XYZ file of C-alpha atoms in Angstrom:
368
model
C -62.171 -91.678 16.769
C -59.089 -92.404 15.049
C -57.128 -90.178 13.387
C -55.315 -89.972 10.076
C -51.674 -89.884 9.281
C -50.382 -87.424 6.980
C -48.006 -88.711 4.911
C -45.106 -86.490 3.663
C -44.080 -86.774 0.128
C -40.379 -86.844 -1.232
C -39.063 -85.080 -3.975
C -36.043 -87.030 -5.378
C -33.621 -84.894 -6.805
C -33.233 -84.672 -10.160
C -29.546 -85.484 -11.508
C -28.519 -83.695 -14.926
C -25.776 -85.364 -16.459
C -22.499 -83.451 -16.113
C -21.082 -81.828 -18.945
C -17.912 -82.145 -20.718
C -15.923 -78.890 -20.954
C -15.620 -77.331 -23.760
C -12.584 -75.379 -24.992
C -13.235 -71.531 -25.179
C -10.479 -69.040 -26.622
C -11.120 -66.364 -23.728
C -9.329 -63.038 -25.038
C -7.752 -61.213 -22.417
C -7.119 -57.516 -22.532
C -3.110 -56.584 -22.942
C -2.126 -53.751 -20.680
C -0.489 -51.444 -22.401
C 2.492 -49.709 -21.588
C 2.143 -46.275 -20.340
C 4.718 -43.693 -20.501
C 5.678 -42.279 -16.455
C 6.692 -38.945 -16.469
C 6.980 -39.109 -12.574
C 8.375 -43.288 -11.862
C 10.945 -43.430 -14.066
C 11.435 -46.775 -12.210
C 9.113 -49.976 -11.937
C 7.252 -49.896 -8.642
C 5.983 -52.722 -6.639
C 2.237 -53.379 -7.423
C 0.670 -51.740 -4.998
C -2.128 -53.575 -2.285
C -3.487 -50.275 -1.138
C -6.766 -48.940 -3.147
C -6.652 -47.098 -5.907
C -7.536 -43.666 -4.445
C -4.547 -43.748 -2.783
C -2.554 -44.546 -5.695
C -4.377 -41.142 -7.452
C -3.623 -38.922 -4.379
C 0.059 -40.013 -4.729
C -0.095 -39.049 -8.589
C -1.240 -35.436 -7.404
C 1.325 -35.173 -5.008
C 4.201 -35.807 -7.084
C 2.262 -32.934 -9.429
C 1.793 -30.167 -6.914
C 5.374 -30.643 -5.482
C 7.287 -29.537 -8.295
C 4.747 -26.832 -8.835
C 5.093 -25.566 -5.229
C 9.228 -25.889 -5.579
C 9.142 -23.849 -8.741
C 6.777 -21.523 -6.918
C 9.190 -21.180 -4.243
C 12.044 -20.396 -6.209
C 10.558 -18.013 -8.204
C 9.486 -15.669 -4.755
C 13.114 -15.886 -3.800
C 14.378 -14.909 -6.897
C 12.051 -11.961 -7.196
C 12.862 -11.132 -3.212
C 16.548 -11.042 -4.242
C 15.889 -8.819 -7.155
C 14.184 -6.463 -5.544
C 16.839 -6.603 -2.192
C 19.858 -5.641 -5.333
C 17.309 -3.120 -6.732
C 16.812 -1.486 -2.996
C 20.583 -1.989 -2.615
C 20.918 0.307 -6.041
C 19.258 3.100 -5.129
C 20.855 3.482 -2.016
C 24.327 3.034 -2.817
C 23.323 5.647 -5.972
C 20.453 7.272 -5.214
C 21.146 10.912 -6.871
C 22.948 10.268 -9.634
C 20.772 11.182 -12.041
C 19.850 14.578 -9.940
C 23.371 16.027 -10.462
C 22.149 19.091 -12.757
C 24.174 22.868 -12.390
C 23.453 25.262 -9.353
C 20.975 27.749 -10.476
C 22.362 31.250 -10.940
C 26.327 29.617 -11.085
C 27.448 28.604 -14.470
C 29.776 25.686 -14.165
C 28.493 24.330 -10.306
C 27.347 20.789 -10.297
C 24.683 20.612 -7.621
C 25.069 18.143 -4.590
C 23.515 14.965 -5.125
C 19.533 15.328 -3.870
C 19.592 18.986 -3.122
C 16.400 21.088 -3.991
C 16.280 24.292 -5.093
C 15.042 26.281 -2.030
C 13.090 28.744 -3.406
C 11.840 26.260 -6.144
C 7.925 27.141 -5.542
C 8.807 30.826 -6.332
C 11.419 30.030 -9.186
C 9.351 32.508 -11.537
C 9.451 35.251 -9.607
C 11.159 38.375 -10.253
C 12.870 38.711 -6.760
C 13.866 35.201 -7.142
C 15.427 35.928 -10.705
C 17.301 39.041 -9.269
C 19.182 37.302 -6.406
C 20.220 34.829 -8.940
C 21.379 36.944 -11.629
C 23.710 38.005 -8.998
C 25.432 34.671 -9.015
C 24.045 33.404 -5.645
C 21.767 30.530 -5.041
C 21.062 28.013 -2.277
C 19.365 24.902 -1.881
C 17.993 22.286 0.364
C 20.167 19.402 1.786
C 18.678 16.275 2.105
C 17.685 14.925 5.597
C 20.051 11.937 5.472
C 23.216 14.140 5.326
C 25.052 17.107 6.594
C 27.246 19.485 5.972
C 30.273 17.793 6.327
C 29.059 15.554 2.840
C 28.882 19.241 0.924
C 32.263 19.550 1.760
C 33.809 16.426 0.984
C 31.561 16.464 -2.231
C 32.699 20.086 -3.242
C 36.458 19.076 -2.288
C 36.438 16.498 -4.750
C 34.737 17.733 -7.711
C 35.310 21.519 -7.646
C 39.070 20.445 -8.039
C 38.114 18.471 -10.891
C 36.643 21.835 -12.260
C 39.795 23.920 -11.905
C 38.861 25.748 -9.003
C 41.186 26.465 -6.359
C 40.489 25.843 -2.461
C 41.601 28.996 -0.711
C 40.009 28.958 3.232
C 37.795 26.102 4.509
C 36.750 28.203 7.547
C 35.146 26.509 10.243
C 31.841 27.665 11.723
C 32.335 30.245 14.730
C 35.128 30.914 13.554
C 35.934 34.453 15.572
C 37.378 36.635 12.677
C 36.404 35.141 9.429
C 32.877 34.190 7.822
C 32.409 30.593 8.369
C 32.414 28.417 4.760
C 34.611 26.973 1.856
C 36.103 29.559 -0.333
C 37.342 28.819 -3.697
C 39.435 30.967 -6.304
C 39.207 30.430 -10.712
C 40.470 32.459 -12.556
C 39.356 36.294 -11.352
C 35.854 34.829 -9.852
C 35.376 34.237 -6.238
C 32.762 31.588 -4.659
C 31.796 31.142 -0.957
C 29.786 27.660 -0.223
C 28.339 27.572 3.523
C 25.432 26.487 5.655
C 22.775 28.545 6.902
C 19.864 27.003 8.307
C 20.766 23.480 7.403
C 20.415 24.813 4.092
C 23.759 25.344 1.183
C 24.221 28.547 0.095
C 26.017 29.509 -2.633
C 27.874 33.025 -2.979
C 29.850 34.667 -5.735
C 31.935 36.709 -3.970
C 35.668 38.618 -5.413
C 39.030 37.327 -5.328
C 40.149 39.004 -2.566
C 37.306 38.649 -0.395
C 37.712 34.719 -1.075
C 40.950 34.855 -0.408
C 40.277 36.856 3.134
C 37.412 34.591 3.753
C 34.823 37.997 4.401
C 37.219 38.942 7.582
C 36.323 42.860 6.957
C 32.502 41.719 7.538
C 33.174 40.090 10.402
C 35.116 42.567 12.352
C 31.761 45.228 11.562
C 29.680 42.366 13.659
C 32.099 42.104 15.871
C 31.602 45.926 16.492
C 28.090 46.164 16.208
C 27.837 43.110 18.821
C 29.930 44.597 21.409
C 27.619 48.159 21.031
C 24.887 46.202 21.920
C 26.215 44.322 24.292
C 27.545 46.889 26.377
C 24.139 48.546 26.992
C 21.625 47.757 29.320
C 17.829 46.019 28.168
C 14.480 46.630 27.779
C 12.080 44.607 25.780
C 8.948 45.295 24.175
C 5.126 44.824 25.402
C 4.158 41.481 26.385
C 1.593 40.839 24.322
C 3.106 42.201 21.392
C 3.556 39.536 18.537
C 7.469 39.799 18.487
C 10.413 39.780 21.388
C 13.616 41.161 21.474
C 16.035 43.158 23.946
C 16.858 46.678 22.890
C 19.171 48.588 24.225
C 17.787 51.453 26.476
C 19.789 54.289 24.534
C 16.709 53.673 22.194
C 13.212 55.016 22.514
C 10.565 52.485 22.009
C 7.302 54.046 20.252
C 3.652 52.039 19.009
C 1.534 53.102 16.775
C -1.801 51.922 14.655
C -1.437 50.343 11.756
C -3.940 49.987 8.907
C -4.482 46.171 10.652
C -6.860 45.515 13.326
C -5.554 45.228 16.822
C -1.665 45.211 15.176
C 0.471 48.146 16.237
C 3.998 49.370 14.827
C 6.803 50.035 16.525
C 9.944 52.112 15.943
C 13.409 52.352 17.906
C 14.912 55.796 17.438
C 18.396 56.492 18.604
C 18.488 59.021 21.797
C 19.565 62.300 20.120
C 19.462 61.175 16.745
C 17.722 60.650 13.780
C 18.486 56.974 13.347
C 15.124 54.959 13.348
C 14.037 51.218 12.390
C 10.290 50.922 12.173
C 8.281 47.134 12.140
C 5.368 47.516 10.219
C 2.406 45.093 9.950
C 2.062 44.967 6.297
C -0.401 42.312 5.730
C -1.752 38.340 5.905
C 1.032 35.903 5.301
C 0.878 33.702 2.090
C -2.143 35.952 0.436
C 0.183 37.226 -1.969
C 3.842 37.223 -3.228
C 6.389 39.063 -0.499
C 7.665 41.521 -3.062
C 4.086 42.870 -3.116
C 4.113 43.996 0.054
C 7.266 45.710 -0.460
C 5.085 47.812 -2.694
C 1.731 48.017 -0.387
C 4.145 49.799 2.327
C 5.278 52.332 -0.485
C 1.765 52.649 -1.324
C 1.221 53.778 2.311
C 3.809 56.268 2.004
C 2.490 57.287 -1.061
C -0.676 58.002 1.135
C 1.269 60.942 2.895
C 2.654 62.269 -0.005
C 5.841 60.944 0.229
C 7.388 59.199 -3.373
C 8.605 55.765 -2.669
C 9.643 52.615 -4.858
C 12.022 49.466 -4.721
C 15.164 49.659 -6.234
C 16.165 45.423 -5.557
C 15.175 42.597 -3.286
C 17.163 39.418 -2.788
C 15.468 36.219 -0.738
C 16.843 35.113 2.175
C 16.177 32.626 4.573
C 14.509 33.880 7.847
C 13.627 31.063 10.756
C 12.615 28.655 8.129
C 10.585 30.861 5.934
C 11.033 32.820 2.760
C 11.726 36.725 3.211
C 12.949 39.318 1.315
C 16.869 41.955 2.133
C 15.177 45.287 0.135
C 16.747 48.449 -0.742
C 13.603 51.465 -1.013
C 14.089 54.639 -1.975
C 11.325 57.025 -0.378
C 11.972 60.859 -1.287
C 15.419 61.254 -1.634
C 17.019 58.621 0.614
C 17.583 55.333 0.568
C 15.926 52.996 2.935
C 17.474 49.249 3.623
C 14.340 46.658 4.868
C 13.623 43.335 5.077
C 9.894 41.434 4.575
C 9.442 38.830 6.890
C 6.503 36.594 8.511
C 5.589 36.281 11.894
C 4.413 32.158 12.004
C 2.642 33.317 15.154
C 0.103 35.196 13.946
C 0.822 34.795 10.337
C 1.278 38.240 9.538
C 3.956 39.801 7.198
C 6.084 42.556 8.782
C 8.439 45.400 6.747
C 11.337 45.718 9.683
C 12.888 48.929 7.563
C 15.631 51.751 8.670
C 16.031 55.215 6.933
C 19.859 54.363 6.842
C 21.949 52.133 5.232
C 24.791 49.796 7.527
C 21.980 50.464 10.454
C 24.059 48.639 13.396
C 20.283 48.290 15.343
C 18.729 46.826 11.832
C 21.356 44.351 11.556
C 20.937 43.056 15.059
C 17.168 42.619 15.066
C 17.360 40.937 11.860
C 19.668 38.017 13.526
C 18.072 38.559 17.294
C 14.237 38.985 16.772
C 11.777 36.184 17.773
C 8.292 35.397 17.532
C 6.559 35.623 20.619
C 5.486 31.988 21.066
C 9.222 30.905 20.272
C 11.662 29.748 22.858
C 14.843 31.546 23.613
């Protein structure tokens, strides 16, 4: 059978007549001109996108702020390197006051009153009334800065350098001694500390020599005898010579004896006497608990004065009691070992065995 052909139709294009062009007034927008805070100069249009073109803006804004930034630390670090620089160079200016208890003594520059914490109290008040005084020093300097600072502006003062006496020196008292008018004042160290000392003409002018040769007395009694030292487990240590009879007895403390030191043949005695806890109270009342104690045996007692002193880094009290009809010279002082305060006392005054435990006497736990 025969089959039939499809035929495929064409489509003939159709042709639109072309069009003649018209003229058309195309408005363009005019780029303004923008003010550049940042390209004072004309730059090349850039091919690169246009993010790139905003990072660049930011960076020319943060780099000015980061320079300004800069600046400003350094300035403040300088500042505050001058300000450092300041205080250094004059640090304790504004600390110069007078020396407690003197009338016309500047203080050195960053001393402290030593017994500052017990300004108010009446033992405290005595010793200065009597024109003495002492005060700290400050870590950074030394003696030798008192004296060049005393040199200067005591002169300035009208005061009159008589002995600058160096210390162990063998017949004077070691210090700088100056002379106004008919007043006397001794400056000198004593445990790292300045002491102040209103002393007479003519004891400035001898720089204390009379003192020294009674030490030098007293030291070569004591020297000259043989030893013998207390109990070991007693709270204190010291040699005494063996012309001396060592006696304990109870005290009112638990498990803390007294001991005395009476002269062979003689009445001469120095008693230590536990008194009480260290710190519970002020050390002029314990002046008066051991009078109480006496009072207890029917024996009158009271304290005529106390100065402060300075005893291996702790405050203690130089006493004079009377109990009866004598007078008794003591001294309060704390043992840092067991924290106890002792009354170290003699029934006579100028005691040559007082004197040397006072500047001898250790705590047991202390090295020699």
């Amino acid at each position: 059978m025969r089959k039939r052909r499809n035929k495929k139709k064409t489509i003939n294009p159709i042709i639109m007549p072309k069009q003649t062009p018209k003229d058309s007034n195309i408005v363009k927008r005019k780029r303004r001109n923008r003010i550049r805070l940042f390209r004072p100069f004309k730059k090349k249009k850039s091919t690169l996108p246009k993010r790139r073109g905003t990072q660049e803006n930011i960076k020319y804004l943060v780099i000015p702020i980061l320079s300004l930034l800069v600046l400003f630390i350094i300035y403040g670090a300088i500042r505050y390197v001058l300000f450092l620089k300041g205080n250094i160079s004059k640090p304790d200016n504004q600390e110069i006051s007078k020396v407690l208890g003197l009338e016309d003594i500047p203080t050195f520059p960053g001393s402290q009153f030593l017994f500052l914490n017990n300004k108010d109290d009446s033992v405290v008040k005595d010793f200065l009334s009597q024109g003495n005084s002492a005060y700290k020093i400050p870590d950074s300097k030394g003696f030798i800065d008192v004296e060049e600072y005393y040199t200067d502006v005591l002169k300035g003062l009208d005061w009159e350098l008589v002995q600058n006496v160096p210390l162990g020196s063998p017949d004077k008292k070691h210090g700088i001694y100056w002379v106004k008018e008919n007043k006397g004042l001794r400056i000198y160290s004593k445990h790292k500390d300045i002491w102040y000392e209103s002393i007479s003409v003519s004891d400035a002018t001898s720089a204390l020599s009379h003192q020294v040769a009674e030490e030098i007395e007293r030291d070569m009694l004591m020297a000259s005898s043989e030893k013998q030292s207390l109990l070991p487990d007693y709270p204190w240590k010291i040699e005494i010579p063996k012309e001396y009879i060592i006696k304990y007895s109870p005290s009112k403390l638990k498990e803390l004896r007294a001991v005395s030191f009476q002269k062979l043949g003689g009445s001469d005695t120095v008693e230590l006497f536990p008194i009480g806890q260290w710190k519970s109270k002020e050390m002029d009342y314990f002046l008066n608990d051991y009078c109480k104690i006496k009072e207890e045996n029917e024996l009158q007692c009271g304290v005529i004065n106390s100065i402060p002193i300075s005893f291996k880094d702790t405050l203690g009290l130089q006493s004079t009691l009377q109990i009866e009809d004598e007078t008794y010279e003591a001294y309060a002082i704390a043992n840092t070992h067991n924290y106890i305060v002792y009354i170290l006392i003699s029934n006579t005054q100028n005691n040559p065995l007082l004197d040397y435990i006072i500047n001898n006497i250790k705590t047991i736990d202390e090295k020699d």
